[in-house]
Each structure stands twice: as structure tokens, then as C-alpha cells.
Amino acid sequence: DFTVIDPIEEVITRRLRWNDPDIHWRWTTATDILVTLGRPNCTKAEVTKAGIILRKLNGDRSKRSGAQRLLLVPDTFSDTSM
């Protein structure tokens, strides 16, 4: 069996510290997370997909701040700790 893994889902699941206690997580946008993870030129569809993936992984924790949708997410792994 061969399963195609979405590159956005892969980078979100592998590069964020999902096992860290959520008390150390922060509120940010899906766009900012993608930029932090090395995907600076994302399409609106990719940002939407990232938001869905992040909400699935964070227990659907999001809030609005002005015009922005903020998501509760963990920090990233540094390049040396992966």
C-alpha cells in the first residue's frame, strides 16, 4: 500500500512540538505558521488547508482577533533537535 502524504500536513505534524504541554503553546495565524515552517509563498487554499489541519491537531482551539483567525499551536523544533 502506498499513501500520499500532503506536504503541508507533513510539515505541520513533524516540525511542531505537539507533545509539549499546551501551556507553552502560542496564538498565531496559519499563515505565520507556514512562513515559520519555510513556506513563505502560500496560496489561500494552502493556508485554509493548514488551518484545518492545525485545528484538527490542537483540539479545535481558535479565536478571532480583529480580522485574523488565531490558532493555538506549539513551537517548532529547531533544526538541530530534529
Short mmCIF file of N, CA and C in Angstrom, two decimals:
data_model
loop_
_atom_site.label_atom_id
_atom_site.label_comp_id
_atom_site.label_asym_id
_atom_site.label_seq_id
_atom_site.Cartn_x
_atom_site.Cartn_y
_atom_site.Cartn_z
N ASP A 1 0.83 -1.19 0.00
CA ASP A 1 0.00 0.00 0.00
C ASP A 1 0.87 1.25 0.00
N PHE A 2 0.44 2.23 -0.79
CA PHE A 2 1.15 3.49 -0.88
C PHE A 2 0.18 4.61 -0.55
N THR A 3 0.51 5.42 0.44
CA THR A 3 -0.33 6.53 0.84
C THR A 3 0.37 7.83 0.52
N VAL A 4 -0.32 8.72 -0.15
CA VAL A 4 0.23 10.03 -0.46
C VAL A 4 0.04 10.92 0.75
N ILE A 5 1.12 11.50 1.22
CA ILE A 5 1.08 12.38 2.39
C ILE A 5 1.12 13.82 1.89
N ASP A 6 0.16 14.60 2.34
CA ASP A 6 0.11 16.00 1.96
C ASP A 6 1.32 16.72 2.53
N PRO A 7 2.05 17.49 1.71
CA PRO A 7 3.27 18.15 2.21
C PRO A 7 2.99 19.17 3.32
N ILE A 8 1.86 19.82 3.29
CA ILE A 8 1.54 20.79 4.34
C ILE A 8 1.26 20.06 5.64
N GLU A 9 0.48 18.98 5.57
CA GLU A 9 0.20 18.21 6.78
C GLU A 9 1.48 17.60 7.35
N GLU A 10 2.35 17.14 6.47
CA GLU A 10 3.60 16.54 6.94
C GLU A 10 4.47 17.55 7.70
N VAL A 11 4.63 18.74 7.15
CA VAL A 11 5.49 19.74 7.80
C VAL A 11 4.87 20.20 9.13
N ILE A 12 3.54 20.30 9.17
CA ILE A 12 2.87 20.71 10.41
C ILE A 12 2.99 19.63 11.48
N THR A 13 2.81 18.38 11.10
CA THR A 13 2.87 17.31 12.10
C THR A 13 4.29 17.01 12.55
N ARG A 14 5.26 17.17 11.67
CA ARG A 14 6.64 16.81 12.02
C ARG A 14 7.47 17.93 12.62
N ARG A 15 7.17 19.17 12.27
CA ARG A 15 8.03 20.27 12.69
C ARG A 15 7.53 21.04 13.91
N LEU A 16 6.30 20.75 14.36
CA LEU A 16 5.79 21.42 15.55
C LEU A 16 5.84 20.46 16.74
N ARG A 17 6.05 21.01 17.91
CA ARG A 17 6.23 20.20 19.14
C ARG A 17 4.87 19.85 19.76
N TRP A 18 4.14 18.96 19.09
CA TRP A 18 2.80 18.61 19.53
C TRP A 18 2.77 17.92 20.89
N ASN A 19 3.86 17.34 21.34
CA ASN A 19 3.89 16.67 22.64
C ASN A 19 4.20 17.61 23.80
N ASP A 20 4.56 18.87 23.49
CA ASP A 20 4.79 19.84 24.56
C ASP A 20 3.46 20.18 25.23
N PRO A 21 3.48 20.46 26.54
CA PRO A 21 2.24 20.87 27.22
C PRO A 21 1.67 22.15 26.59
N ASP A 22 0.37 22.19 26.42
CA ASP A 22 -0.22 23.34 25.71
C ASP A 22 -0.10 24.65 26.47
N ILE A 23 0.33 24.61 27.71
CA ILE A 23 0.58 25.85 28.43
C ILE A 23 1.73 26.64 27.77
N HIS A 24 2.58 25.95 27.02
CA HIS A 24 3.72 26.58 26.34
C HIS A 24 3.39 26.96 24.89
N TRP A 25 2.19 26.65 24.43
CA TRP A 25 1.80 26.97 23.06
C TRP A 25 1.47 28.45 22.94
N ARG A 26 1.33 28.91 21.71
CA ARG A 26 1.05 30.34 21.49
C ARG A 26 -0.05 30.51 20.45
N TRP A 27 -0.65 31.68 20.44
CA TRP A 27 -1.68 32.01 19.46
C TRP A 27 -1.03 32.65 18.25
N THR A 28 -1.33 32.14 17.06
CA THR A 28 -0.78 32.69 15.82
C THR A 28 -1.68 32.31 14.66
N THR A 29 -1.39 32.86 13.49
CA THR A 29 -2.20 32.56 12.31
C THR A 29 -1.62 31.37 11.55
N ALA A 30 -2.44 30.75 10.73
CA ALA A 30 -1.98 29.65 9.89
C ALA A 30 -0.91 30.16 8.91
N THR A 31 -1.08 31.37 8.42
CA THR A 31 -0.08 31.95 7.50
C THR A 31 1.26 32.07 8.20
N ASP A 32 1.28 32.60 9.42
CA ASP A 32 2.54 32.76 10.15
C ASP A 32 3.20 31.42 10.42
N ILE A 33 2.41 30.39 10.72
CA ILE A 33 2.99 29.06 10.93
C ILE A 33 3.63 28.56 9.65
N LEU A 34 2.96 28.70 8.52
CA LEU A 34 3.54 28.23 7.26
C LEU A 34 4.83 28.96 6.93
N VAL A 35 4.86 30.27 7.16
CA VAL A 35 6.09 31.04 6.92
C VAL A 35 7.20 30.54 7.84
N THR A 36 6.89 30.33 9.11
CA THR A 36 7.87 29.83 10.08
C THR A 36 8.41 28.46 9.65
N LEU A 37 7.55 27.65 9.04
CA LEU A 37 7.95 26.31 8.62
C LEU A 37 8.59 26.28 7.24
N GLY A 38 8.89 27.47 6.68
CA GLY A 38 9.63 27.53 5.42
C GLY A 38 8.78 27.55 4.17
N ARG A 39 7.52 27.94 4.28
CA ARG A 39 6.63 28.02 3.11
C ARG A 39 6.08 29.44 3.01
N PRO A 40 6.94 30.40 2.60
CA PRO A 40 6.54 31.81 2.64
C PRO A 40 5.54 32.24 1.56
N ASN A 41 5.47 31.55 0.45
CA ASN A 41 4.61 31.97 -0.65
C ASN A 41 3.43 31.03 -0.81
N CYS A 42 2.59 30.97 0.19
CA CYS A 42 1.46 30.03 0.20
C CYS A 42 0.25 30.63 -0.49
N THR A 43 -0.53 29.77 -1.10
CA THR A 43 -1.79 30.18 -1.69
C THR A 43 -2.85 30.23 -0.59
N LYS A 44 -3.97 30.88 -0.90
CA LYS A 44 -5.08 30.93 0.05
C LYS A 44 -5.56 29.51 0.37
N ALA A 45 -5.58 28.64 -0.62
CA ALA A 45 -6.02 27.25 -0.41
C ALA A 45 -5.07 26.53 0.55
N GLU A 46 -3.78 26.77 0.43
CA GLU A 46 -2.81 26.13 1.33
C GLU A 46 -2.97 26.63 2.77
N VAL A 47 -3.22 27.92 2.93
CA VAL A 47 -3.42 28.49 4.26
C VAL A 47 -4.70 27.92 4.88
N THR A 48 -5.75 27.81 4.07
CA THR A 48 -7.00 27.22 4.56
C THR A 48 -6.79 25.78 4.99
N LYS A 49 -6.07 25.01 4.16
CA LYS A 49 -5.77 23.62 4.49
C LYS A 49 -4.96 23.53 5.77
N ALA A 50 -3.96 24.41 5.93
CA ALA A 50 -3.14 24.43 7.14
C ALA A 50 -4.01 24.72 8.37
N GLY A 51 -4.94 25.66 8.24
CA GLY A 51 -5.82 25.98 9.35
C GLY A 51 -6.67 24.80 9.78
N ILE A 52 -7.18 24.06 8.81
CA ILE A 52 -7.98 22.86 9.10
C ILE A 52 -7.13 21.82 9.81
N ILE A 53 -5.92 21.60 9.33
CA ILE A 53 -5.01 20.62 9.93
C ILE A 53 -4.65 21.04 11.35
N LEU A 54 -4.32 22.32 11.53
CA LEU A 54 -3.94 22.81 12.86
C LEU A 54 -5.09 22.68 13.85
N ARG A 55 -6.31 23.00 13.42
CA ARG A 55 -7.46 22.86 14.33
C ARG A 55 -7.73 21.40 14.67
N LYS A 56 -7.48 20.51 13.71
CA LYS A 56 -7.65 19.08 13.98
C LYS A 56 -6.64 18.62 15.04
N LEU A 57 -5.42 19.12 14.96
CA LEU A 57 -4.36 18.70 15.87
C LEU A 57 -4.41 19.40 17.23
N ASN A 58 -4.98 20.60 17.28
CA ASN A 58 -4.96 21.35 18.54
C ASN A 58 -6.28 21.26 19.31
N GLY A 59 -7.18 20.38 18.89
CA GLY A 59 -8.44 20.24 19.59
C GLY A 59 -9.44 21.34 19.24
N ASP A 60 -9.32 21.89 18.03
CA ASP A 60 -10.23 22.92 17.51
C ASP A 60 -10.18 24.21 18.32
N ARG A 61 -8.98 24.57 18.80
CA ARG A 61 -8.82 25.80 19.57
C ARG A 61 -8.39 26.94 18.64
N SER A 62 -9.33 27.85 18.43
CA SER A 62 -9.07 29.02 17.62
C SER A 62 -9.88 30.18 18.16
N LYS A 63 -9.48 31.38 17.80
CA LYS A 63 -10.22 32.58 18.21
C LYS A 63 -9.99 33.66 17.17
N ARG A 64 -10.89 34.63 17.15
CA ARG A 64 -10.74 35.76 16.23
C ARG A 64 -10.11 36.93 16.98
N SER A 65 -9.26 37.64 16.27
CA SER A 65 -8.67 38.86 16.80
C SER A 65 -8.72 39.88 15.66
N GLY A 66 -9.70 40.74 15.69
CA GLY A 66 -9.89 41.64 14.57
C GLY A 66 -10.29 40.84 13.34
N ALA A 67 -9.55 40.99 12.27
CA ALA A 67 -9.85 40.26 11.03
C ALA A 67 -9.10 38.93 10.96
N GLN A 68 -8.29 38.63 11.96
CA GLN A 68 -7.47 37.41 11.92
C GLN A 68 -8.08 36.27 12.71
N ARG A 69 -7.85 35.06 12.22
CA ARG A 69 -8.20 33.84 12.95
C ARG A 69 -6.91 33.33 13.56
N LEU A 70 -6.85 33.28 14.89
CA LEU A 70 -5.67 32.81 15.59
C LEU A 70 -5.87 31.36 16.04
N LEU A 71 -4.81 30.58 15.94
CA LEU A 71 -4.83 29.17 16.32
C LEU A 71 -3.80 28.93 17.41
N LEU A 72 -4.13 28.07 18.35
CA LEU A 72 -3.21 27.73 19.43
C LEU A 72 -2.29 26.62 18.94
N VAL A 73 -0.98 26.92 18.87
CA VAL A 73 -0.02 25.96 18.31
C VAL A 73 1.25 25.89 19.15
N PRO A 74 1.93 24.74 19.09
CA PRO A 74 3.21 24.61 19.81
C PRO A 74 4.34 25.27 19.02
N ASP A 75 5.47 25.41 19.68
CA ASP A 75 6.67 25.91 19.00
C ASP A 75 7.18 24.88 18.01
N THR A 76 8.10 25.32 17.16
CA THR A 76 8.73 24.42 16.20
C THR A 76 9.95 23.76 16.83
N PHE A 77 10.33 22.63 16.26
CA PHE A 77 11.60 22.02 16.61
C PHE A 77 12.69 22.85 15.96
N SER A 78 13.82 23.04 16.63
CA SER A 78 14.95 23.68 15.97
C SER A 78 15.57 22.66 15.02
N ASP A 79 16.30 23.13 14.04
CA ASP A 79 16.93 22.24 13.06
C ASP A 79 17.85 21.23 13.71
N THR A 80 18.46 21.61 14.84
CA THR A 80 19.43 20.70 15.46
C THR A 80 18.78 19.62 16.31
N SER A 81 17.49 19.80 16.66
CA SER A 81 16.85 18.83 17.54
C SER A 81 15.98 17.83 16.80
N MET A 82 15.90 17.93 15.50
CA MET A 82 15.04 17.01 14.74
C MET A 82 15.73 15.71 14.47
#
